Coordinates of N, CA and C in Angstrom, one line a residue:
Chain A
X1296 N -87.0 -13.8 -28.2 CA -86.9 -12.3 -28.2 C -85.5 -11.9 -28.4
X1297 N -85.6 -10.7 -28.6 CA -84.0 -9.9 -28.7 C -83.3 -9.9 -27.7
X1298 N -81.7 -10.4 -27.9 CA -80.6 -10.1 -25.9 C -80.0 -9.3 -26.9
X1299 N -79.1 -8.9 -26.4 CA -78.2 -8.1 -26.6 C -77.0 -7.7 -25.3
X1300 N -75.8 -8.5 -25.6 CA -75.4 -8.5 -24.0 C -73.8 -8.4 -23.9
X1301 N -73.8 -6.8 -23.4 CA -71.9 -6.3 -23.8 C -71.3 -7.2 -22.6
X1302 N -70.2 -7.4 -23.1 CA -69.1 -7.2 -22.1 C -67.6 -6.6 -22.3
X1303 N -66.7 -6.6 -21.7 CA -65.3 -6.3 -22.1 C -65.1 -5.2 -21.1
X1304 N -66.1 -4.4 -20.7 CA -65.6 -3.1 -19.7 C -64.6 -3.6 -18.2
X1305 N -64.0 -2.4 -17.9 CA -63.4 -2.3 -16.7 C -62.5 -1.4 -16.7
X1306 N -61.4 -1.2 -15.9 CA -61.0 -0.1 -15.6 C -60.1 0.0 -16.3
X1307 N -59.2 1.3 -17.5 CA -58.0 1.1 -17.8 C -57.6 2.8 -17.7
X1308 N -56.3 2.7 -18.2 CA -55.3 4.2 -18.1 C -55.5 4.9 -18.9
X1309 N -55.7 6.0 -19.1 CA -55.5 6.6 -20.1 C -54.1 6.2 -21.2
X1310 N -54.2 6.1 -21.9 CA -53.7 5.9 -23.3 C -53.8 4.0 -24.0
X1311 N -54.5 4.2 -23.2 CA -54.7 2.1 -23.1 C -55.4 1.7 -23.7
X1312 N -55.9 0.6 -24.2 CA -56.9 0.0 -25.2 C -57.7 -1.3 -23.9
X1313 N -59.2 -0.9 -25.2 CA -60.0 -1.9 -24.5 C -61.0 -2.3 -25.5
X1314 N -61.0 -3.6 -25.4 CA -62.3 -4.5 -26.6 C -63.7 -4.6 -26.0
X1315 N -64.5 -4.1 -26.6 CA -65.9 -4.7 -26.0 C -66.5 -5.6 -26.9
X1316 N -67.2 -6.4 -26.3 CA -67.9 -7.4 -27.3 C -69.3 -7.3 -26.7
X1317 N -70.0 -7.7 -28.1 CA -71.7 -7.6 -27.3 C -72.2 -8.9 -28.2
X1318 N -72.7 -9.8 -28.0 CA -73.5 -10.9 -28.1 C -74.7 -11.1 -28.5
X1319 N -75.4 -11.4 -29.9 CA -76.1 -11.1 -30.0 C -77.5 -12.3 -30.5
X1320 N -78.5 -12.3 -29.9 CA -79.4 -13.7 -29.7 C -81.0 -12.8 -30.4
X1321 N -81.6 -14.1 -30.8 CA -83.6 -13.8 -31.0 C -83.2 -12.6 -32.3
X1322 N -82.5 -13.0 -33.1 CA -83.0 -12.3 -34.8 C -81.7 -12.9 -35.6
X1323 N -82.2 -12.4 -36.5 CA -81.0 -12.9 -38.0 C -80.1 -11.7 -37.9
X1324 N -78.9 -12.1 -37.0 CA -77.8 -11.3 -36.9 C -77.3 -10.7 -38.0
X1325 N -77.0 -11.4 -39.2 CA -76.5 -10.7 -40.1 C -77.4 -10.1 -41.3
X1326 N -78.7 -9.9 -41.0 CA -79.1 -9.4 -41.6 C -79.3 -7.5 -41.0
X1327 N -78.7 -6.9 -39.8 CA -79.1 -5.4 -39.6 C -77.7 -4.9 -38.9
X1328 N -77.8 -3.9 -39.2 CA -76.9 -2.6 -38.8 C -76.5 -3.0 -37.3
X1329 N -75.5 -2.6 -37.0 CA -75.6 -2.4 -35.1 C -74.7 -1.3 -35.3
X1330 N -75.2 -0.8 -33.8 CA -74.6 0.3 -33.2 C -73.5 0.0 -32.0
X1331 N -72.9 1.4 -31.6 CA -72.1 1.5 -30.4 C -72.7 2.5 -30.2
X1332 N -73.9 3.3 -28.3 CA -73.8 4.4 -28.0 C -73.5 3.9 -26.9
X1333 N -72.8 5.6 -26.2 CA -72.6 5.5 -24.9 C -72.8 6.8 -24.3
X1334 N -72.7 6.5 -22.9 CA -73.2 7.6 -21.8 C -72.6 7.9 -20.8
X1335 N -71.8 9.0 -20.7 CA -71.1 9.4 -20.0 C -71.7 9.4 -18.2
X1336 N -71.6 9.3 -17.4 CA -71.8 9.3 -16.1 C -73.1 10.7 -15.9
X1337 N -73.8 10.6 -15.8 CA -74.9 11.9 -15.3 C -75.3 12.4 -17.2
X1338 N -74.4 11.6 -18.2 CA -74.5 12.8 -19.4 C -75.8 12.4 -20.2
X1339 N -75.5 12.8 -21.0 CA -76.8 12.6 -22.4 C -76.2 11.0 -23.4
X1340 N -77.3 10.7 -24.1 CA -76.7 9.6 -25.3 C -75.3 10.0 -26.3
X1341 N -74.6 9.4 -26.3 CA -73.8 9.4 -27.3 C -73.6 8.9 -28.7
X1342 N -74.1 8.8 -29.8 CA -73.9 7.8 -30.8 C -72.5 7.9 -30.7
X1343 N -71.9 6.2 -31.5 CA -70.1 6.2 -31.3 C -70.0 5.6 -32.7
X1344 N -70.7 4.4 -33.1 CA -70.3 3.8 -34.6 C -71.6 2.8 -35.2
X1345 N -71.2 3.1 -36.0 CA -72.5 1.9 -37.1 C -71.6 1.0 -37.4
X1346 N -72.5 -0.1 -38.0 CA -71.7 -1.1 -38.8 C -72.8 -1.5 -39.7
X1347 N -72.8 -1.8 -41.2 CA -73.4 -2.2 -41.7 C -74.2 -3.5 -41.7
X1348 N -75.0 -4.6 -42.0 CA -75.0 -5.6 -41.8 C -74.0 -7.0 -42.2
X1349 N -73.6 -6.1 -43.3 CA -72.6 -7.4 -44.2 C -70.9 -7.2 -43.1
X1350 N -70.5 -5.8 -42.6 CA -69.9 -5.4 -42.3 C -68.7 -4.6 -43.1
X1351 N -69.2 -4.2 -44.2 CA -68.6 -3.4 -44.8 C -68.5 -2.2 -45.2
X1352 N -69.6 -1.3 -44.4 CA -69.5 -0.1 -44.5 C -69.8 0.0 -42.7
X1353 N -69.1 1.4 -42.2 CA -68.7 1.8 -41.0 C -69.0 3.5 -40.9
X1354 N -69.3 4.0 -40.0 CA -69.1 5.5 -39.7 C -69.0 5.8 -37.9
X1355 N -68.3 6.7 -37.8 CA -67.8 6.8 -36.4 C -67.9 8.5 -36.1
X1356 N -68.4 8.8 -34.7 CA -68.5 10.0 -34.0 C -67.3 10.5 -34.4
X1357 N -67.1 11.7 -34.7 CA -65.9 12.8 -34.4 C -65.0 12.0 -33.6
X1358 N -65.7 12.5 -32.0 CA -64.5 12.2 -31.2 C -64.0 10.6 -31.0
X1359 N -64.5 9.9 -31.9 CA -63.4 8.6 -31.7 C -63.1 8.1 -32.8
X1360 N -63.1 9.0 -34.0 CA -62.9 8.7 -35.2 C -61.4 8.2 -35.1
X1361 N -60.7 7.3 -36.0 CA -59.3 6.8 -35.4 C -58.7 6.6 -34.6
X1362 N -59.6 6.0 -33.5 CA -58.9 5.9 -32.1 C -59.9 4.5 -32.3
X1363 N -61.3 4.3 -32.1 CA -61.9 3.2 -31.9 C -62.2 2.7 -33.6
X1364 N -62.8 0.9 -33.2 CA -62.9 0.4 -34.6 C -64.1 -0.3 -34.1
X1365 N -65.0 -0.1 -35.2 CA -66.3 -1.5 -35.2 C -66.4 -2.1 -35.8
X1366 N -66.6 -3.5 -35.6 CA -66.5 -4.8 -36.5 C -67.6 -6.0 -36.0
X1367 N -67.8 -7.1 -36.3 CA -68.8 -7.8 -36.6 C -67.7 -8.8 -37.3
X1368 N -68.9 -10.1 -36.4 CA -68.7 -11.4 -36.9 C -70.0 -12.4 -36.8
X1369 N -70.3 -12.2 -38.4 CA -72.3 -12.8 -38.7 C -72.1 -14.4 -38.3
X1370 N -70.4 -15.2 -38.3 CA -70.4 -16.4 -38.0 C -70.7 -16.8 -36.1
X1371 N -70.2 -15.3 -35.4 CA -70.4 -15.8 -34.3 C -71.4 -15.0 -33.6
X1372 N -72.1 -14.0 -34.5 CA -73.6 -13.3 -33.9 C -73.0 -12.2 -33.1
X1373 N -71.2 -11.7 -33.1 CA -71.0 -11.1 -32.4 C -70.7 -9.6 -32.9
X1374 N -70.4 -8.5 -32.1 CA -70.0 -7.1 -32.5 C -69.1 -6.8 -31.3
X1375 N -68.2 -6.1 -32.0 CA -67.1 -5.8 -31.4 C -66.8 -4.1 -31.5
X1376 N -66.1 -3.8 -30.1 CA -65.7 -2.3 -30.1 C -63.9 -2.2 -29.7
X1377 N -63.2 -1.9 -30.6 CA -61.5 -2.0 -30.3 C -61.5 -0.5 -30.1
X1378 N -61.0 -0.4 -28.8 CA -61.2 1.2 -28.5 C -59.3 1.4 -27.8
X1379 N -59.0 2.3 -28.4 CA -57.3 2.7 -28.3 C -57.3 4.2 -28.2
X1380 N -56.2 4.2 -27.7 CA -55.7 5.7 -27.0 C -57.1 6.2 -25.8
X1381 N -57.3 5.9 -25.4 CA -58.3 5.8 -24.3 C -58.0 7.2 -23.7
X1382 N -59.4 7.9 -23.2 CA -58.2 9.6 -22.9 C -59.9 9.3 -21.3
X1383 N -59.4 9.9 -20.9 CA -60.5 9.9 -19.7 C -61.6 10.2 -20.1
X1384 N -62.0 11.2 -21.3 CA -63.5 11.8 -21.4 C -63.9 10.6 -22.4
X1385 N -63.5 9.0 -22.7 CA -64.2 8.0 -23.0 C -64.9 7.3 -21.5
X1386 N -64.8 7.6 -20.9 CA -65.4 7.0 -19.3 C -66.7 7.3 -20.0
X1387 N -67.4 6.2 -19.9 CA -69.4 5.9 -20.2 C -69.3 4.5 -19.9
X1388 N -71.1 4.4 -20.0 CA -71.2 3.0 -19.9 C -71.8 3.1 -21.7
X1389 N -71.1 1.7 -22.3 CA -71.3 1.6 -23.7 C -72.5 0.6 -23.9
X1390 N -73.2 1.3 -24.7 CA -74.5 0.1 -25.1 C -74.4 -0.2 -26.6
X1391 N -74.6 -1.6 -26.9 CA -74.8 -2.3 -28.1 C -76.3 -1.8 -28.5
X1392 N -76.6 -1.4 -29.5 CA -78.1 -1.5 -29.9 C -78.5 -1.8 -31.7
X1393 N -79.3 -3.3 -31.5 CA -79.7 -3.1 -33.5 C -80.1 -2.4 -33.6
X1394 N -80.0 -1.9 -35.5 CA -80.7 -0.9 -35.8 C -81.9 -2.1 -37.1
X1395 N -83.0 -0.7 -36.9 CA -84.1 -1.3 -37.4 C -83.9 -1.9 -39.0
X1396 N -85.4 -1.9 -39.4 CA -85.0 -2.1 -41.0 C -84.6 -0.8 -41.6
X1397 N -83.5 -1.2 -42.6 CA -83.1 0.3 -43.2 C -81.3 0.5 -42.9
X1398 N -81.0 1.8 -43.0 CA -79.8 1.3 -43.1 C -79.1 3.3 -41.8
X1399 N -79.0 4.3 -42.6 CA -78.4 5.0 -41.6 C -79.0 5.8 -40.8
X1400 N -80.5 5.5 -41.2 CA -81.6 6.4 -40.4 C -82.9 5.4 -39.6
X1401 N -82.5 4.4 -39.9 CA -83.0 3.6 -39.5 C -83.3 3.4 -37.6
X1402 N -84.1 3.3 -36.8 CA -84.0 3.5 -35.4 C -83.5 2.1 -35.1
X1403 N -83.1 2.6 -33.6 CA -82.2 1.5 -32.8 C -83.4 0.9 -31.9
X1404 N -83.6 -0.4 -32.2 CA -85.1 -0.9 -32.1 C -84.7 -1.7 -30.6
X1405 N -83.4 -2.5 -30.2 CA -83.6 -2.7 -29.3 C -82.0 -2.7 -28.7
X1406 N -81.7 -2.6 -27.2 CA -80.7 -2.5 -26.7 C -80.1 -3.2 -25.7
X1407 N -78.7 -3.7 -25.8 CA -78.3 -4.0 -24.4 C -78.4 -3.0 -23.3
X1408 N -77.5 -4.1 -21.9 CA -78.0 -3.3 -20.9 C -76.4 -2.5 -20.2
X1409 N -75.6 -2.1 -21.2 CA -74.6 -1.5 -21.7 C -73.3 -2.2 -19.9
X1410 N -72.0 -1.4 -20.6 CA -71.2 -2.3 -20.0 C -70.1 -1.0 -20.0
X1411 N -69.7 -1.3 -18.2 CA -69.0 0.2 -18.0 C -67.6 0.4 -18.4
X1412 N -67.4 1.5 -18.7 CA -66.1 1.9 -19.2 C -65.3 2.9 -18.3
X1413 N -64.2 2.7 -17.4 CA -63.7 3.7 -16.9 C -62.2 4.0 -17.1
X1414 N -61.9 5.3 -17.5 CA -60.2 5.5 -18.1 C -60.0 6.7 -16.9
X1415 N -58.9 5.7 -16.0 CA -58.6 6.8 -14.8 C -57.3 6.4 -14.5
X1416 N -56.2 7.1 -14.0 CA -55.3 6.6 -13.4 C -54.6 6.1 -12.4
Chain N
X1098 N -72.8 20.6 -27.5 CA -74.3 21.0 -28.0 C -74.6 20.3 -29.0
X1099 N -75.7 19.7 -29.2 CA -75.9 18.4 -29.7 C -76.9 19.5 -31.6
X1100 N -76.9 18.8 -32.4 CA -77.2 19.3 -33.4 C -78.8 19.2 -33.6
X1101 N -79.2 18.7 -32.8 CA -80.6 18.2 -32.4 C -80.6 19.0 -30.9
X1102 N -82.0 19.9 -30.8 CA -82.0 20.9 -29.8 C -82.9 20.2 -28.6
X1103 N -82.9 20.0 -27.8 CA -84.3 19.5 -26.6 C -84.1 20.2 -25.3
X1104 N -85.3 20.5 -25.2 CA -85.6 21.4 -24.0 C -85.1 21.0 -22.6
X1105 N -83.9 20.9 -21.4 CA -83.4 20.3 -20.7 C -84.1 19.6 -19.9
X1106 N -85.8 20.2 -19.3 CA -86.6 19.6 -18.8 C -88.3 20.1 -18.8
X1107 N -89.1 19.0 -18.6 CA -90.4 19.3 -18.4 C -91.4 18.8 -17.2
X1108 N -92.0 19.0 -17.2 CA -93.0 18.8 -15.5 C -94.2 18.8 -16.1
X1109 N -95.3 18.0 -15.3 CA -96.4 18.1 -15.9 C -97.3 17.5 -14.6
X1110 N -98.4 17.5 -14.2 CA -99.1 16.8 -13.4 C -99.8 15.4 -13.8
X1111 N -100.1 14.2 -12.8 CA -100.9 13.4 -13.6 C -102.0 13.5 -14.2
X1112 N -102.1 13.1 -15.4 CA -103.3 13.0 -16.3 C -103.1 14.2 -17.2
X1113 N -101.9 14.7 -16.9 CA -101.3 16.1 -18.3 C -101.2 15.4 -19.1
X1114 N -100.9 16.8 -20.0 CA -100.3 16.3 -21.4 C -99.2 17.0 -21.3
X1115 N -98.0 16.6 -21.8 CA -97.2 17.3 -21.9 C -96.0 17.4 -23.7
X1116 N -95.6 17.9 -23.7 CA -94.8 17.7 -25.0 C -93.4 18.1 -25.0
X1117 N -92.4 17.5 -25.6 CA -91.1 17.3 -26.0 C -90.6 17.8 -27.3
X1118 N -89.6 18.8 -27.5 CA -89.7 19.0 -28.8 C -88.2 18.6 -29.4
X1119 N -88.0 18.5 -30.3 CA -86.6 18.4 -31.0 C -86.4 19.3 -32.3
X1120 N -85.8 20.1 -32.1 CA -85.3 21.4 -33.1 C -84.0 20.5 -33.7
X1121 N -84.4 20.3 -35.8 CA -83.1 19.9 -36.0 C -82.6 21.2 -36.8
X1122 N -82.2 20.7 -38.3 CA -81.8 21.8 -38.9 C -81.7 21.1 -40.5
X1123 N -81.3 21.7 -41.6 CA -81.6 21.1 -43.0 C -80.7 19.4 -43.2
X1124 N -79.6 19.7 -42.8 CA -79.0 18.1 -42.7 C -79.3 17.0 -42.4
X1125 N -80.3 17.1 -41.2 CA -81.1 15.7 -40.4 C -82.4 15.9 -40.8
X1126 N -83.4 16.4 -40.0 CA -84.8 16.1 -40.3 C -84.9 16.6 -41.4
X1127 N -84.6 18.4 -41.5 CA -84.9 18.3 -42.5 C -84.2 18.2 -44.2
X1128 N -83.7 16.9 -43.7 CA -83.1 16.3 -44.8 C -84.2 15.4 -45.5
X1129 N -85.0 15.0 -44.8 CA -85.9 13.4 -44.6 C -85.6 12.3 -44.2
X1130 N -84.3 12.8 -43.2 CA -84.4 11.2 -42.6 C -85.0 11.8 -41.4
X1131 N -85.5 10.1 -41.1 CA -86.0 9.7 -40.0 C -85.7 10.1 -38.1
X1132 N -86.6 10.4 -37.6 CA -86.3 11.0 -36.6 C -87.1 10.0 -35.4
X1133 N -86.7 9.2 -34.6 CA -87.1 8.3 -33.4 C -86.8 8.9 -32.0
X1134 N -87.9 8.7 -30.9 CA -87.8 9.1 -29.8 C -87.2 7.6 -29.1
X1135 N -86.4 7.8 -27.8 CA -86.4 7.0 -27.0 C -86.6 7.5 -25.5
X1136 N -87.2 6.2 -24.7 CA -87.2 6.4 -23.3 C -86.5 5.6 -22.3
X1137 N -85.7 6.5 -21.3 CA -84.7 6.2 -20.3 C -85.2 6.4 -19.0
X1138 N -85.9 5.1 -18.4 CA -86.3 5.0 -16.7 C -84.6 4.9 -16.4
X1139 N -85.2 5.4 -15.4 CA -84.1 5.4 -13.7 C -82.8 4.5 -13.9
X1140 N -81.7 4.2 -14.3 CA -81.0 3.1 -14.2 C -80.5 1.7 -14.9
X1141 N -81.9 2.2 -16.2 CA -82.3 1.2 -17.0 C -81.7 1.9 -18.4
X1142 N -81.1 0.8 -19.5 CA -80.5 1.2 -20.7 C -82.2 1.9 -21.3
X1143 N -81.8 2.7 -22.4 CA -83.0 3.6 -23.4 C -84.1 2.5 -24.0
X1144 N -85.0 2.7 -23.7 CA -86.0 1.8 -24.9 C -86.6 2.7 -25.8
X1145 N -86.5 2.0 -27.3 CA -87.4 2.5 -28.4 C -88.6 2.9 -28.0
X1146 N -89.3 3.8 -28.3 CA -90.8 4.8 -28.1 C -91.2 5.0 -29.3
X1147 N -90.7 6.1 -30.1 CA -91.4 6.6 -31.4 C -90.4 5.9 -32.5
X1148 N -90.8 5.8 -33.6 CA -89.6 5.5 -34.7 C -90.8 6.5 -36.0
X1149 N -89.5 6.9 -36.6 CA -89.9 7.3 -38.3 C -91.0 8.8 -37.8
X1150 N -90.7 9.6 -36.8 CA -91.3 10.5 -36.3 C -92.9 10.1 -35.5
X1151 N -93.6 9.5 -36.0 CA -94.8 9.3 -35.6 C -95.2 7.5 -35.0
X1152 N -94.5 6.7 -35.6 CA -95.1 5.0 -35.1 C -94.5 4.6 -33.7
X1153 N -95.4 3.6 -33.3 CA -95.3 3.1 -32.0 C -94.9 1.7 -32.4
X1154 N -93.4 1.2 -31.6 CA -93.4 0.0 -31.6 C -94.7 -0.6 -31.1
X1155 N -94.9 -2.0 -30.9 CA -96.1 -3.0 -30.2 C -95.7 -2.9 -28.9
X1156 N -96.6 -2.1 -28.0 CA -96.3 -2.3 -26.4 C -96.4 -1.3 -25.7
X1157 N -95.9 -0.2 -26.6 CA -96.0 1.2 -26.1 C -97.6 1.8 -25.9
X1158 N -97.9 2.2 -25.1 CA -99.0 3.1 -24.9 C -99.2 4.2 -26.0
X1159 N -100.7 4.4 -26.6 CA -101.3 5.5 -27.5 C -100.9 6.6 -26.4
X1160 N -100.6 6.3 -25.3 CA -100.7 7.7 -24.9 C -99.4 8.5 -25.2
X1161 N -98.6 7.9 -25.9 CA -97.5 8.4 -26.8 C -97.3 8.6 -27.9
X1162 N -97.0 10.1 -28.9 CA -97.4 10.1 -30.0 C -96.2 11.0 -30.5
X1163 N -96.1 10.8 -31.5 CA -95.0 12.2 -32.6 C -95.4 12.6 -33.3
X1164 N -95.0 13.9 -33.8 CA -95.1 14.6 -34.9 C -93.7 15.5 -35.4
X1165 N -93.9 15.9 -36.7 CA -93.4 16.5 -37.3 C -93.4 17.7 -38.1
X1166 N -92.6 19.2 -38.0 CA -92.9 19.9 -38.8 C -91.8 20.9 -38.8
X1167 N -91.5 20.9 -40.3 CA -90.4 21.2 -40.4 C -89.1 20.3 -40.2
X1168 N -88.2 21.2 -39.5 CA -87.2 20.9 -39.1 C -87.2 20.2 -38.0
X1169 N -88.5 20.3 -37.1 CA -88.7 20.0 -35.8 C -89.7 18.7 -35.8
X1170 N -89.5 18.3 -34.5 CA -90.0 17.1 -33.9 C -91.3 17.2 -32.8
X1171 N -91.9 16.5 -32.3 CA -91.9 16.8 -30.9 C -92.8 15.4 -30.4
X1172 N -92.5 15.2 -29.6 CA -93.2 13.9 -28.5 C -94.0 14.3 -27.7
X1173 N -95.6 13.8 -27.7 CA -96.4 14.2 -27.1 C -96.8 12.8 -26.2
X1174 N -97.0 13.4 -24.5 CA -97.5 12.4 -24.0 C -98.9 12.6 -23.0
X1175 N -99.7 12.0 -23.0 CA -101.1 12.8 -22.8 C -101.7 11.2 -21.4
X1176 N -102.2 12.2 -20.4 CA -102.5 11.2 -19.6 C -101.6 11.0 -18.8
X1177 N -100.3 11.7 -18.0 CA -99.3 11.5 -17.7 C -98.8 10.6 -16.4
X1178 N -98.2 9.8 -16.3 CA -98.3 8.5 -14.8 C -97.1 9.2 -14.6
X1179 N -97.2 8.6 -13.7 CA -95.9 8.7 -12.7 C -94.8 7.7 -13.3
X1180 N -95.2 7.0 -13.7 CA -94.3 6.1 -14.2 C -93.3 6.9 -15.6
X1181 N -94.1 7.2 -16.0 CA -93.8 8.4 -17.1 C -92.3 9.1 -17.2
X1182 N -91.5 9.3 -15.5 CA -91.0 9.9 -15.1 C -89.6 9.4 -15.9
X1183 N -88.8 9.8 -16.8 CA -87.5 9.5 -17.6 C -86.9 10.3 -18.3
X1184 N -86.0 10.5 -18.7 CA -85.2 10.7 -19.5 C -85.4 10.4 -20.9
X1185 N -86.3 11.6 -21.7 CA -86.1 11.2 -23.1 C -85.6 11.8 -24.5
X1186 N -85.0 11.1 -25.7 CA -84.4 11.6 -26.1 C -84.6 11.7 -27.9
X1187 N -84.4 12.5 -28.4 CA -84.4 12.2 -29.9 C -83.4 11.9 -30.8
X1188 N -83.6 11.2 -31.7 CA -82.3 10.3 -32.7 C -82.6 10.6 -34.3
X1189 N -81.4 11.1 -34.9 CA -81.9 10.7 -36.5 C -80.5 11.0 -37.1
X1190 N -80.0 10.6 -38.3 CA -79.3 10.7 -39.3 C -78.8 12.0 -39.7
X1191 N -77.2 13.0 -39.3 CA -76.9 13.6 -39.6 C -76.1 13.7 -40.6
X1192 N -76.7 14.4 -42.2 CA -75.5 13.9 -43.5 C -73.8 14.9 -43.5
X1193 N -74.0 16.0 -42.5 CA -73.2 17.0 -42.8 C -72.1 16.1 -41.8
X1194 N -72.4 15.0 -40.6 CA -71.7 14.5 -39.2 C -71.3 13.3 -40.0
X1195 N -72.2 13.0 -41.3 CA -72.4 11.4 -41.8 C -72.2 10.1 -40.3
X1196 N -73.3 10.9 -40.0 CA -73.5 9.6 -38.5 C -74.9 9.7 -37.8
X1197 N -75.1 9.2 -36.9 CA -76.3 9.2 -36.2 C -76.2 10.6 -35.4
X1198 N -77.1 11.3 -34.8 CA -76.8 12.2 -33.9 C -78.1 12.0 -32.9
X1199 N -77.8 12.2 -31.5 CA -79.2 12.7 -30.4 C -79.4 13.4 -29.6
X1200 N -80.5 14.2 -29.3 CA -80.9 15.2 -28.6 C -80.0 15.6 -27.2
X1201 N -80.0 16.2 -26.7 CA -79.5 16.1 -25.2 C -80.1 15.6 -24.4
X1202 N -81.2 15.3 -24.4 CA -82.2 14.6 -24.0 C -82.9 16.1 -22.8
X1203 N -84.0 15.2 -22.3 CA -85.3 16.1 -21.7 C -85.9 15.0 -20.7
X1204 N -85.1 15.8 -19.1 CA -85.8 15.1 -18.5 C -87.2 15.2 -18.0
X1205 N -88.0 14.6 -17.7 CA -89.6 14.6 -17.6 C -89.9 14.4 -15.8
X1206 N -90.2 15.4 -15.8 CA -91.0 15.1 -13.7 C -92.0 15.2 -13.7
X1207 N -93.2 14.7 -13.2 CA -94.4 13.8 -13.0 C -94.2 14.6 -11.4
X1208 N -95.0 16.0 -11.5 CA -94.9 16.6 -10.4 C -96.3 16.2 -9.2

């Protein structure tokens, strides 16, 4: 079956960087899209980034456009989130999730069980 | 304010029916992309529900269904448990955001 399993969270400062990685097992990794959403404490879903399958095409939320990066590695089944300039209103917990067959409308068919993020000082 | 509209909450008794709507606008739905529901228990990351406006992954209950019209969405769930009780949300492809976008979500009480 499908895992999907972040890590990299914990506590940092505002203006500080932090990498999440999510792990990915039970499908042909490099064959689908993955995502980054996240959820603010009490809030609603956030979409944050796509990645293609091959990993060459990318699109990112407004608010973290040039601050965070998503990337993929099909040799180690892994996804990555490089998140910089960290401002407090990134505080969520971030979930990895594939996306289905298809490519930007495609649904997010299954998800980790996301991994917390907090930017305080 | 999310570009995808959902009603902040709904109640229903068991064995209701109740329904969920999602208001998009010409860029997302009614662009023709795809529009998927998800469901959020208590504490627990979102699981897939509806995909492509109307299909059921394998596992989910018929008593969950979608439709489409127009610009709008909506999630119908008929026969309502208690278990029912979550957080749910709509997702689909905004071309004007060139990104994903989702609902604010709609939380559900199982009064």
């Amino acid at each position: 079956q499908v895992e999907l399993v972040e890590s990299g969270g914990g506590v940092v400062q505002p203006g500080g960087s932090l990498r999440l990685s999510c792990t990915a097992s039970g499908f042909t990794f490099s064959s689908y899209a993955l995502h980054w959403v996240r959820q603010a404490p009490g809030k609603g879903l956030e979409w944050v980034a796509v990645i293609s399958y091959d990993g060459r095409n990318t699109f990112y939320a407004d608010s973290v456009k040039g601050r965070f990066t998503i990337s993929r590695d099909n040799s180690k089944n892994t996804l990555s989130l490089q998140m910089n300039s960290l401002r407090v209103e990134d505080t969520a917990t971030y979930y990895c999730a594939k996306g289905g067959p298809g490519w930007l409308d495609a649904e997010l068919d299954n998800w980790g069980q996301g991994t917390l993020v907090t930017v305080s000082s | 304010q999310s570009v995808l509209t959902q009603p902040p909450s709904v109640s229903g008794a068991p064995g209701q029916r109740v329904t969920i709507s999602c208001t998009g606008s010409s860029s997302n739905i009614g662009a023709d992309y795809d529009l998927h529901w998800y469901q959020q228990l208590p504490g627990a990351a979102p699981k897939l529900l509806i995909y492509g406006f109307s299909n059921r992954p394998s596992g989910v209950p018929d008593r969950f269904s979608g439709s489409k019209s127009g610009t709008s969405a909506s999630l119908a769930i008929t026969g309502l448990q208690a278990e029912d009780e979550a957080d749910y949300y709509c997702q689909s492809f905004d071309s004007s955001l060139s990104g994903s976008v989702f609902g604010g979500g709609t939380k559900l009480t199982v009064l």
